[in-house]
């Protein structure tokens, strides 16, 4: 059994299967709805129900307040239809966005690589190529848990915009059931399932502005994919990557980015360490990402497009620094995956997409 969902202001009508979320139905039919966590935690996918009835599902009460439910709002990532319905979503027109429906994939783990003491790279061979824009992510099913986790694709698509092999960088989160299983139980040769691509984190090439990438922790995955794609496509816009970790042993792909900087004059790489012991041989930047980028640019960022990916505290600190340096919402794009604790924290009222 299925219902019909009309999405305004697009005027598009799609079929939604019984029990299928509004977000999943839209994405699988090539219609983008704003979203972030995908689990009812952050409120990014909030839409207005203009007609019909929905089941709100497992929406977190912090992300969807009681008064919002009474006003007819719901979270597209949790809500299911009880009859034909119409919703209104806040959808921005993005000239650089590709229309790529979400699909399901089976994958074989070809190789597991230890990148740092806390981060592993999963190299997966898919049953069919996945088409994606550099910067997007997949939802990986965790066997035995009945849950999925979001991981950015760390490699660039090929010249045709797709890949049959992808790399995912997984940071072990203490106490996290999903990342613990992937770090301690997953073996090479295992079969996994995933869906994608997801996300609106991609390079706005049509702007033709200098590009600034700020990354921390395992948030390097998306920028790595985007930077490789940019360098392979060619162009002359300057590209700067400021990447932060605590110490040298956590600074993965450092040699790769140093080599890219030597090979491509338009690419600048600025690694920064926030907890490297004093007196060590490290001669690069010290401090947090927002401090390193402020020092490198002298506190002035006007005329750039900035892409931020990392832990929420890092992203928030970088947003504040960029805004102080005359860069504003229209030129700042973020990717951050939220836990339940993160989602209950304060969100900047200055940004509708952060």
mmCIF file of C-alpha atoms in Angstrom:
data_model
loop_
_atom_site.group_PDB
_atom_site.id
_atom_site.type_symbol
_atom_site.label_atom_id
_atom_site.label_comp_id
_atom_site.label_asym_id
_atom_site.label_seq_id
_atom_site.Cartn_x
_atom_site.Cartn_y
_atom_site.Cartn_z
ATOM 1 C CA UNK A 1 0.000 0.000 0.000
ATOM 2 C CA UNK A 2 1.240 3.471 -0.786
ATOM 3 C CA UNK A 3 0.146 7.084 -0.381
ATOM 4 C CA UNK A 4 0.784 10.177 -2.451
ATOM 5 C CA UNK A 5 2.845 13.042 -1.072
ATOM 6 C CA UNK A 6 2.852 16.478 -2.691
ATOM 7 C CA UNK A 7 5.938 18.578 -1.936
ATOM 8 C CA UNK A 8 5.651 22.337 -2.118
ATOM 9 C CA UNK A 9 6.958 24.724 -3.405
ATOM 10 C CA UNK A 10 8.161 22.210 -6.012
ATOM 11 C CA UNK A 11 4.656 21.026 -6.873
ATOM 12 C CA UNK A 12 6.058 17.480 -7.142
ATOM 13 C CA UNK A 13 3.955 14.454 -6.188
ATOM 14 C CA UNK A 14 5.626 11.183 -5.226
ATOM 15 C CA UNK A 15 4.542 7.760 -3.973
ATOM 16 C CA UNK A 16 5.368 6.901 -0.364
ATOM 17 C CA UNK A 17 5.166 3.293 0.790
ATOM 18 C CA UNK A 18 3.420 2.462 4.035
ATOM 19 C CA UNK A 19 5.972 2.812 6.845
ATOM 20 C CA UNK A 20 8.487 4.655 4.630
ATOM 21 C CA UNK A 21 9.676 8.031 5.914
ATOM 22 C CA UNK A 22 8.988 11.152 3.918
ATOM 23 C CA UNK A 23 12.715 11.855 3.632
ATOM 24 C CA UNK A 24 13.588 8.398 2.350
ATOM 25 C CA UNK A 25 10.801 8.469 -0.218
ATOM 26 C CA UNK A 26 11.863 11.886 -1.511
ATOM 27 C CA UNK A 27 15.575 11.099 -1.725
ATOM 28 C CA UNK A 28 14.979 7.792 -3.489
ATOM 29 C CA UNK A 29 12.957 9.611 -6.140
ATOM 30 C CA UNK A 30 15.616 12.270 -6.696
ATOM 31 C CA UNK A 31 14.014 15.064 -4.649
ATOM 32 C CA UNK A 32 16.246 16.720 -2.073
ATOM 33 C CA UNK A 33 14.806 17.740 1.289
ATOM 34 C CA UNK A 34 17.103 19.532 3.773
ATOM 35 C CA UNK A 35 18.366 17.078 6.394
ATOM 36 C CA UNK A 36 21.395 16.293 8.537
ATOM 37 C CA UNK A 37 21.355 13.558 11.198
ATOM 38 C CA UNK A 38 18.633 11.393 9.616
ATOM 39 C CA UNK A 39 17.524 10.081 13.014
ATOM 40 C CA UNK A 40 15.176 12.731 14.388
ATOM 41 C CA UNK A 41 17.796 14.451 16.520
ATOM 42 C CA UNK A 42 18.684 17.760 14.905
ATOM 43 C CA UNK A 43 15.515 19.247 13.392
ATOM 44 C CA UNK A 44 17.115 20.162 10.060
ATOM 45 C CA UNK A 45 14.461 18.237 8.091
ATOM 46 C CA UNK A 46 11.487 20.019 9.715
ATOM 47 C CA UNK A 47 8.601 20.545 7.283
ATOM 48 C CA UNK A 48 5.077 21.960 7.459
ATOM 49 C CA UNK A 49 2.204 19.525 6.960
ATOM 50 C CA UNK A 50 -0.345 21.474 4.904
ATOM 51 C CA UNK A 51 -2.848 18.654 4.439
ATOM 52 C CA UNK A 52 -3.280 15.048 5.500
ATOM 53 C CA UNK A 53 -2.097 13.156 8.583
ATOM 54 C CA UNK A 54 1.354 11.904 9.558
ATOM 55 C CA UNK A 55 2.819 9.729 12.292
ATOM 56 C CA UNK A 56 5.727 11.687 13.844
ATOM 57 C CA UNK A 57 7.662 8.516 14.633
ATOM 58 C CA UNK A 58 10.720 8.695 16.902
ATOM 59 C CA UNK A 59 11.258 12.460 16.615
ATOM 60 C CA UNK A 60 13.341 13.768 19.511
ATOM 61 C CA UNK A 61 11.273 16.194 21.653
ATOM 62 C CA UNK A 62 14.144 18.682 21.563
ATOM 63 C CA UNK A 63 14.105 18.656 17.739
ATOM 64 C CA UNK A 64 10.312 18.751 17.407
ATOM 65 C CA UNK A 65 8.622 20.569 20.280
ATOM 66 C CA UNK A 66 5.042 19.872 21.341
ATOM 67 C CA UNK A 67 3.864 23.286 20.166
ATOM 68 C CA UNK A 68 5.465 22.624 16.737
ATOM 69 C CA UNK A 69 3.563 19.354 16.447
ATOM 70 C CA UNK A 70 0.383 21.237 17.297
ATOM 71 C CA UNK A 71 1.246 23.772 14.567
ATOM 72 C CA UNK A 72 1.459 21.002 11.974
ATOM 73 C CA UNK A 73 5.219 20.594 11.731
ATOM 74 C CA UNK A 74 7.004 17.256 11.534
ATOM 75 C CA UNK A 75 10.477 15.810 10.874
ATOM 76 C CA UNK A 76 10.723 14.286 7.408
ATOM 77 C CA UNK A 77 13.352 11.766 8.534
ATOM 78 C CA UNK A 78 10.946 10.186 11.060
ATOM 79 C CA UNK A 79 7.450 10.952 9.789
ATOM 80 C CA UNK A 80 5.356 8.409 7.878
ATOM 81 C CA UNK A 81 2.069 8.981 6.064
ATOM 82 C CA UNK A 82 -1.330 7.838 7.261
ATOM 83 C CA UNK A 83 -3.100 9.096 4.132
ATOM 84 C CA UNK A 84 -2.356 11.241 1.073
ATOM 85 C CA UNK A 85 -0.704 14.472 2.243
ATOM 86 C CA UNK A 86 0.929 17.744 1.261
ATOM 87 C CA UNK A 87 4.011 19.262 2.902
ATOM 88 C CA UNK A 88 5.918 22.491 2.443
ATOM 89 C CA UNK A 89 9.702 22.366 2.755
ATOM 90 C CA UNK A 90 12.375 25.065 2.820
ATOM 91 C CA UNK A 91 14.243 24.057 -0.335
ATOM 92 C CA UNK A 92 16.997 26.284 -1.686
ATOM 93 C CA UNK A 93 17.793 26.189 -5.378
ATOM 94 C CA UNK A 94 21.358 24.942 -5.891
ATOM 95 C CA UNK A 95 22.660 25.314 -9.471
ATOM 96 C CA UNK A 96 25.655 23.058 -8.740
ATOM 97 C CA UNK A 97 23.603 20.211 -7.238
ATOM 98 C CA UNK A 98 23.224 17.003 -9.213
ATOM 99 C CA UNK A 99 19.959 15.064 -9.018
ATOM 100 C CA UNK A 100 21.081 11.620 -7.825
ATOM 101 C CA UNK A 101 18.438 9.281 -6.357
ATOM 102 C CA UNK A 102 19.467 7.321 -3.272
ATOM 103 C CA UNK A 103 20.023 3.612 -3.969
ATOM 104 C CA UNK A 104 20.873 0.512 -1.949
ATOM 105 C CA UNK A 105 24.223 -1.253 -2.380
ATOM 106 C CA UNK A 106 25.896 -4.436 -1.250
ATOM 107 C CA UNK A 107 29.618 -4.187 -0.518
ATOM 108 C CA UNK A 108 32.590 -6.421 0.191
ATOM 109 C CA UNK A 109 35.296 -5.254 2.600
ATOM 110 C CA UNK A 110 38.433 -5.525 0.480
ATOM 111 C CA UNK A 111 40.860 -3.968 2.954
ATOM 112 C CA UNK A 112 40.913 -2.432 6.442
ATOM 113 C CA UNK A 113 43.699 0.093 6.981
ATOM 114 C CA UNK A 114 44.776 1.590 10.309
ATOM 115 C CA UNK A 115 45.218 5.304 9.698
ATOM 116 C CA UNK A 116 45.699 6.447 13.317
ATOM 117 C CA UNK A 117 45.251 4.861 16.760
ATOM 118 C CA UNK A 118 41.548 5.807 16.582
ATOM 119 C CA UNK A 119 40.694 5.913 12.854
ATOM 120 C CA UNK A 120 40.462 3.066 10.341
ATOM 121 C CA UNK A 121 39.875 3.204 6.591
ATOM 122 C CA UNK A 122 37.367 0.722 5.186
ATOM 123 C CA UNK A 123 37.973 0.019 1.503
ATOM 124 C CA UNK A 124 34.741 -1.342 0.026
ATOM 125 C CA UNK A 125 33.980 -2.915 -3.356
ATOM 126 C CA UNK A 126 30.341 -2.296 -4.331
ATOM 127 C CA UNK A 127 28.056 -4.624 -6.270
ATOM 128 C CA UNK A 128 27.420 -1.759 -8.701
ATOM 129 C CA UNK A 129 28.972 1.708 -9.109
ATOM 130 C CA UNK A 130 27.627 4.511 -6.954
ATOM 131 C CA UNK A 131 27.162 7.929 -8.498
ATOM 132 C CA UNK A 132 27.899 10.798 -6.117
ATOM 133 C CA UNK A 133 29.224 14.309 -5.807
ATOM 134 C CA UNK A 134 32.515 14.679 -3.955
ATOM 135 C CA UNK A 135 31.639 15.531 -0.344
ATOM 136 C CA UNK A 136 28.528 13.357 -0.041
ATOM 137 C CA UNK A 137 28.081 10.464 2.378
ATOM 138 C CA UNK A 138 26.477 7.028 2.719
ATOM 139 C CA UNK A 139 24.481 5.327 5.450
ATOM 140 C CA UNK A 140 26.273 2.088 6.391
ATOM 141 C CA UNK A 141 24.273 -0.698 8.033
ATOM 142 C CA UNK A 142 25.945 -2.154 11.134
ATOM 143 C CA UNK A 143 25.325 -5.927 11.173
ATOM 144 C CA UNK A 144 23.668 -7.199 14.319
ATOM 145 C CA UNK A 145 22.671 -3.751 15.585
ATOM 146 C CA UNK A 146 19.744 -3.062 13.283
ATOM 147 C CA UNK A 147 21.080 0.472 12.864
ATOM 148 C CA UNK A 148 23.016 2.488 10.310
ATOM 149 C CA UNK A 149 25.696 5.152 10.648
ATOM 150 C CA UNK A 150 26.655 8.021 8.336
ATOM 151 C CA UNK A 151 30.160 8.079 6.834
ATOM 152 C CA UNK A 152 31.502 10.459 4.194
ATOM 153 C CA UNK A 153 33.062 8.985 1.075
ATOM 154 C CA UNK A 154 36.780 9.751 1.338
ATOM 155 C CA UNK A 155 37.731 9.240 -2.314
ATOM 156 C CA UNK A 156 36.737 11.277 -5.364
ATOM 157 C CA UNK A 157 34.382 9.969 -8.053
ATOM 158 C CA UNK A 158 35.922 9.044 -11.385
ATOM 159 C CA UNK A 159 35.590 11.102 -14.559
ATOM 160 C CA UNK A 160 32.059 9.723 -15.047
ATOM 161 C CA UNK A 161 30.996 10.815 -11.559
ATOM 162 C CA UNK A 162 30.842 7.356 -10.033
ATOM 163 C CA UNK A 163 32.937 4.652 -8.364
ATOM 164 C CA UNK A 164 32.724 0.902 -7.852
ATOM 165 C CA UNK A 165 35.135 1.153 -4.918
ATOM 166 C CA UNK A 166 34.821 3.643 -2.055
ATOM 167 C CA UNK A 167 36.758 4.450 1.100
ATOM 168 C CA UNK A 168 35.148 5.272 4.447
ATOM 169 C CA UNK A 169 37.141 6.650 7.401
ATOM 170 C CA UNK A 170 35.745 5.447 10.737
ATOM 171 C CA UNK A 171 36.762 7.036 14.032
ATOM 172 C CA UNK A 172 36.240 4.850 17.087
ATOM 173 C CA UNK A 173 33.826 6.670 19.403
ATOM 174 C CA UNK A 174 34.268 5.403 22.998
ATOM 175 C CA UNK A 175 31.016 3.737 24.025
ATOM 176 C CA UNK A 176 29.637 3.939 20.479
ATOM 177 C CA UNK A 177 28.130 0.577 19.543
ATOM 178 C CA UNK A 178 28.424 1.115 15.797
ATOM 179 C CA UNK A 179 32.027 2.309 15.564
ATOM 180 C CA UNK A 180 33.114 -0.202 18.217
ATOM 181 C CA UNK A 181 31.718 -3.043 16.109
ATOM 182 C CA UNK A 182 33.396 -1.725 12.971
ATOM 183 C CA UNK A 183 36.746 -1.362 14.740
ATOM 184 C CA UNK A 184 36.702 -4.607 16.741
ATOM 185 C CA UNK A 185 34.496 -7.087 14.852
ATOM 186 C CA UNK A 186 34.574 -6.253 11.147
ATOM 187 C CA UNK A 187 36.919 -8.422 9.077
ATOM 188 C CA UNK A 188 38.235 -8.210 5.536
ATOM 189 C CA UNK A 189 36.021 -10.182 3.172
ATOM 190 C CA UNK A 190 32.845 -9.379 5.105
ATOM 191 C CA UNK A 191 29.685 -8.313 3.306
ATOM 192 C CA UNK A 192 27.951 -5.063 4.224
ATOM 193 C CA UNK A 193 24.954 -3.059 3.034
ATOM 194 C CA UNK A 194 24.767 0.684 2.538
ATOM 195 C CA UNK A 195 22.608 3.352 0.930
ATOM 196 C CA UNK A 196 23.474 6.642 -0.706
ATOM 197 C CA UNK A 197 24.458 9.167 -1.694
ATOM 198 C CA UNK A 198 23.218 11.626 0.905
ATOM 199 C CA UNK A 199 23.968 15.221 1.775
ATOM 200 C CA UNK A 200 24.260 18.683 0.288
ATOM 201 C CA UNK A 201 27.975 19.078 0.991
ATOM 202 C CA UNK A 202 29.628 19.640 -2.402
ATOM 203 C CA UNK A 203 31.711 22.308 -4.109
ATOM 204 C CA UNK A 204 29.869 25.272 -5.595
ATOM 205 C CA UNK A 205 32.083 25.445 -8.677
ATOM 206 C CA UNK A 206 29.938 28.003 -10.505
ATOM 207 C CA UNK A 207 30.918 30.674 -7.957
ATOM 208 C CA UNK A 208 34.530 30.647 -9.212
ATOM 209 C CA UNK A 209 35.858 31.842 -5.847
ATOM 210 C CA UNK A 210 38.926 30.757 -3.824
ATOM 211 C CA UNK A 211 38.113 27.638 -1.796
ATOM 212 C CA UNK A 212 38.809 27.176 1.909
ATOM 213 C CA UNK A 213 38.453 23.756 3.575
ATOM 214 C CA UNK A 214 38.516 23.461 7.374
ATOM 215 C CA UNK A 215 38.587 19.954 8.826
ATOM 216 C CA UNK A 216 39.158 18.267 12.159
ATOM 217 C CA UNK A 217 39.364 14.643 13.279
ATOM 218 C CA UNK A 218 37.835 12.164 10.830
ATOM 219 C CA UNK A 219 36.063 15.141 9.210
ATOM 220 C CA UNK A 220 38.890 15.044 6.677
ATOM 221 C CA UNK A 221 36.973 12.511 4.553
ATOM 222 C CA UNK A 222 34.710 14.933 2.666
ATOM 223 C CA UNK A 223 37.389 17.610 2.055
ATOM 224 C CA UNK A 224 39.774 14.916 0.799
ATOM 225 C CA UNK A 225 37.212 13.750 -1.741
ATOM 226 C CA UNK A 226 36.416 17.324 -2.800
ATOM 227 C CA UNK A 227 40.042 18.445 -3.086
ATOM 228 C CA UNK A 228 41.041 15.412 -5.174
ATOM 229 C CA UNK A 229 38.067 16.017 -7.471
ATOM 230 C CA UNK A 230 38.939 19.702 -7.865
ATOM 231 C CA UNK A 231 42.581 19.017 -8.677
ATOM 232 C CA UNK A 232 41.669 16.276 -11.148
ATOM 233 C CA UNK A 233 39.100 18.496 -12.896
ATOM 234 C CA UNK A 234 41.535 21.392 -13.260
ATOM 235 C CA UNK A 235 40.883 25.091 -12.810
ATOM 236 C CA UNK A 236 42.706 28.037 -11.326
ATOM 237 C CA UNK A 237 40.817 28.853 -8.101
ATOM 238 C CA UNK A 238 43.179 28.771 -5.095
ATOM 239 C CA UNK A 239 42.459 25.900 -2.696
ATOM 240 C CA UNK A 240 43.484 25.929 0.986
ATOM 241 C CA UNK A 241 43.092 23.076 3.459
ATOM 242 C CA UNK A 242 43.521 23.748 7.175
ATOM 243 C CA UNK A 243 43.393 20.411 8.977
ATOM 244 C CA UNK A 244 43.582 19.962 12.741
ATOM 245 C CA UNK A 245 44.398 17.022 14.980
ATOM 246 C CA UNK A 246 45.710 16.661 18.521
ATOM 247 C CA UNK A 247 49.104 15.119 17.746
ATOM 248 C CA UNK A 248 51.258 13.889 14.877
ATOM 249 C CA UNK A 249 50.178 10.261 15.291
ATOM 250 C CA UNK A 250 46.576 11.354 14.627
ATOM 251 C CA UNK A 251 47.484 13.438 11.560
ATOM 252 C CA UNK A 252 46.563 11.003 8.799
ATOM 253 C CA UNK A 253 47.068 11.571 5.070
ATOM 254 C CA UNK A 254 49.604 14.252 5.981
ATOM 255 C CA UNK A 255 52.198 12.989 3.479
ATOM 256 C CA UNK A 256 49.560 12.800 0.740
ATOM 257 C CA UNK A 257 48.501 16.426 1.168
ATOM 258 C CA UNK A 258 52.096 17.639 1.373
ATOM 259 C CA UNK A 259 52.763 15.887 -1.942
ATOM 260 C CA UNK A 260 49.658 17.438 -3.507
ATOM 261 C CA UNK A 261 50.787 20.892 -2.365
ATOM 262 C CA UNK A 262 54.165 20.378 -4.057
ATOM 263 C CA UNK A 263 52.501 19.120 -7.238
ATOM 264 C CA UNK A 264 49.773 21.782 -7.505
ATOM 265 C CA UNK A 265 50.812 25.414 -6.927
ATOM 266 C CA UNK A 266 47.191 26.485 -6.368
ATOM 267 C CA UNK A 267 46.784 24.098 -3.413
ATOM 268 C CA UNK A 268 47.981 25.123 0.077
ATOM 269 C CA UNK A 269 48.019 22.692 3.004
ATOM 270 C CA UNK A 270 48.127 23.925 6.622
ATOM 271 C CA UNK A 271 48.194 21.145 9.259
ATOM 272 C CA UNK A 272 47.706 22.224 12.884
ATOM 273 C CA UNK A 273 48.194 20.286 16.118
ATOM 274 C CA UNK A 274 46.408 21.294 19.314
ATOM 275 C CA UNK A 275 48.101 18.982 21.834
ATOM 276 C CA UNK A 276 51.525 18.197 20.389
ATOM 277 C CA UNK A 277 54.075 18.065 23.254
ATOM 278 C CA UNK A 278 56.232 21.145 23.630
ATOM 279 C CA UNK A 279 59.781 20.611 22.425
ATOM 280 C CA UNK A 280 58.816 18.021 19.810
ATOM 281 C CA UNK A 281 60.170 18.176 16.258
ATOM 282 C CA UNK A 282 56.851 19.561 14.958
ATOM 283 C CA UNK A 283 57.487 22.884 13.203
ATOM 284 C CA UNK A 284 53.982 23.466 11.811
ATOM 285 C CA UNK A 285 51.042 25.377 13.237
ATOM 286 C CA UNK A 286 49.974 24.746 16.812
ATOM 287 C CA UNK A 287 46.508 25.289 18.202
ATOM 288 C CA UNK A 288 42.966 24.642 16.993
ATOM 289 C CA UNK A 289 41.712 24.848 13.419
ATOM 290 C CA UNK A 290 40.005 28.218 13.876
ATOM 291 C CA UNK A 291 43.215 29.654 15.366
ATOM 292 C CA UNK A 292 45.363 28.262 12.552
ATOM 293 C CA UNK A 293 43.136 29.624 9.786
ATOM 294 C CA UNK A 294 42.932 33.024 11.454
ATOM 295 C CA UNK A 295 46.714 33.214 11.638
ATOM 296 C CA UNK A 296 47.214 31.970 8.068
ATOM 297 C CA UNK A 297 44.799 34.484 6.526
ATOM 298 C CA UNK A 298 45.435 37.341 8.917
ATOM 299 C CA UNK A 299 41.804 37.241 10.036
ATOM 300 C CA UNK A 300 40.343 38.240 6.617
ATOM 301 C CA UNK A 301 38.255 35.728 4.650
ATOM 302 C CA UNK A 302 36.116 37.884 2.332
ATOM 303 C CA UNK A 303 35.821 36.545 -1.216
ATOM 304 C CA UNK A 304 36.093 32.836 -0.307
ATOM 305 C CA UNK A 305 33.801 29.836 -0.258
ATOM 306 C CA UNK A 306 34.386 27.899 2.981
ATOM 307 C CA UNK A 307 33.607 24.224 3.618
ATOM 308 C CA UNK A 308 33.713 23.024 7.245
ATOM 309 C CA UNK A 309 33.677 19.401 8.361
ATOM 310 C CA UNK A 310 34.427 18.044 11.816
ATOM 311 C CA UNK A 311 33.177 17.851 15.405
ATOM 312 C CA UNK A 312 30.378 20.350 16.181
ATOM 313 C CA UNK A 313 32.533 22.429 18.600
ATOM 314 C CA UNK A 314 35.189 22.825 15.888
ATOM 315 C CA UNK A 315 32.572 23.804 13.301
ATOM 316 C CA UNK A 316 30.987 26.384 15.608
ATOM 317 C CA UNK A 317 34.372 27.922 16.491
ATOM 318 C CA UNK A 318 35.290 28.145 12.802
ATOM 319 C CA UNK A 319 31.961 29.755 11.890
ATOM 320 C CA UNK A 320 32.530 32.456 14.508
ATOM 321 C CA UNK A 321 36.075 33.088 13.245
ATOM 322 C CA UNK A 322 34.993 33.271 9.598
ATOM 323 C CA UNK A 323 32.159 35.660 10.391
ATOM 324 C CA UNK A 324 34.496 37.916 12.318
ATOM 325 C CA UNK A 325 36.658 37.931 9.189
ATOM 326 C CA UNK A 326 33.799 39.124 6.941
ATOM 327 C CA UNK A 327 32.589 35.787 5.572
ATOM 328 C CA UNK A 328 28.883 35.127 5.988
ATOM 329 C CA UNK A 329 26.251 32.409 5.666
ATOM 330 C CA UNK A 330 25.892 32.464 1.895
ATOM 331 C CA UNK A 331 29.548 31.447 1.556
ATOM 332 C CA UNK A 332 29.857 28.945 4.446
ATOM 333 C CA UNK A 333 28.885 25.272 4.081
ATOM 334 C CA UNK A 334 29.098 22.672 6.823
ATOM 335 C CA UNK A 335 28.933 18.941 7.344
ATOM 336 C CA UNK A 336 28.665 17.640 10.887
ATOM 337 C CA UNK A 337 27.227 14.372 12.132
ATOM 338 C CA UNK A 338 25.325 14.777 15.389
ATOM 339 C CA UNK A 339 24.966 12.494 18.403
ATOM 340 C CA UNK A 340 21.956 12.777 20.692
ATOM 341 C CA UNK A 341 24.026 14.904 23.088
ATOM 342 C CA UNK A 342 25.116 17.219 20.285
ATOM 343 C CA UNK A 343 21.572 17.651 19.038
ATOM 344 C CA UNK A 344 20.358 18.894 22.421
ATOM 345 C CA UNK A 345 22.966 21.658 22.451
ATOM 346 C CA UNK A 346 22.358 25.214 21.358
ATOM 347 C CA UNK A 347 22.287 25.866 17.629
ATOM 348 C CA UNK A 348 23.244 29.145 16.045
ATOM 349 C CA UNK A 349 20.132 31.221 15.235
ATOM 350 C CA UNK A 350 22.099 32.993 12.505
ATOM 351 C CA UNK A 351 22.163 29.995 10.197
ATOM 352 C CA UNK A 352 19.191 28.113 8.788
ATOM 353 C CA UNK A 353 21.274 25.270 7.329
ATOM 354 C CA UNK A 354 23.786 24.762 10.163
#
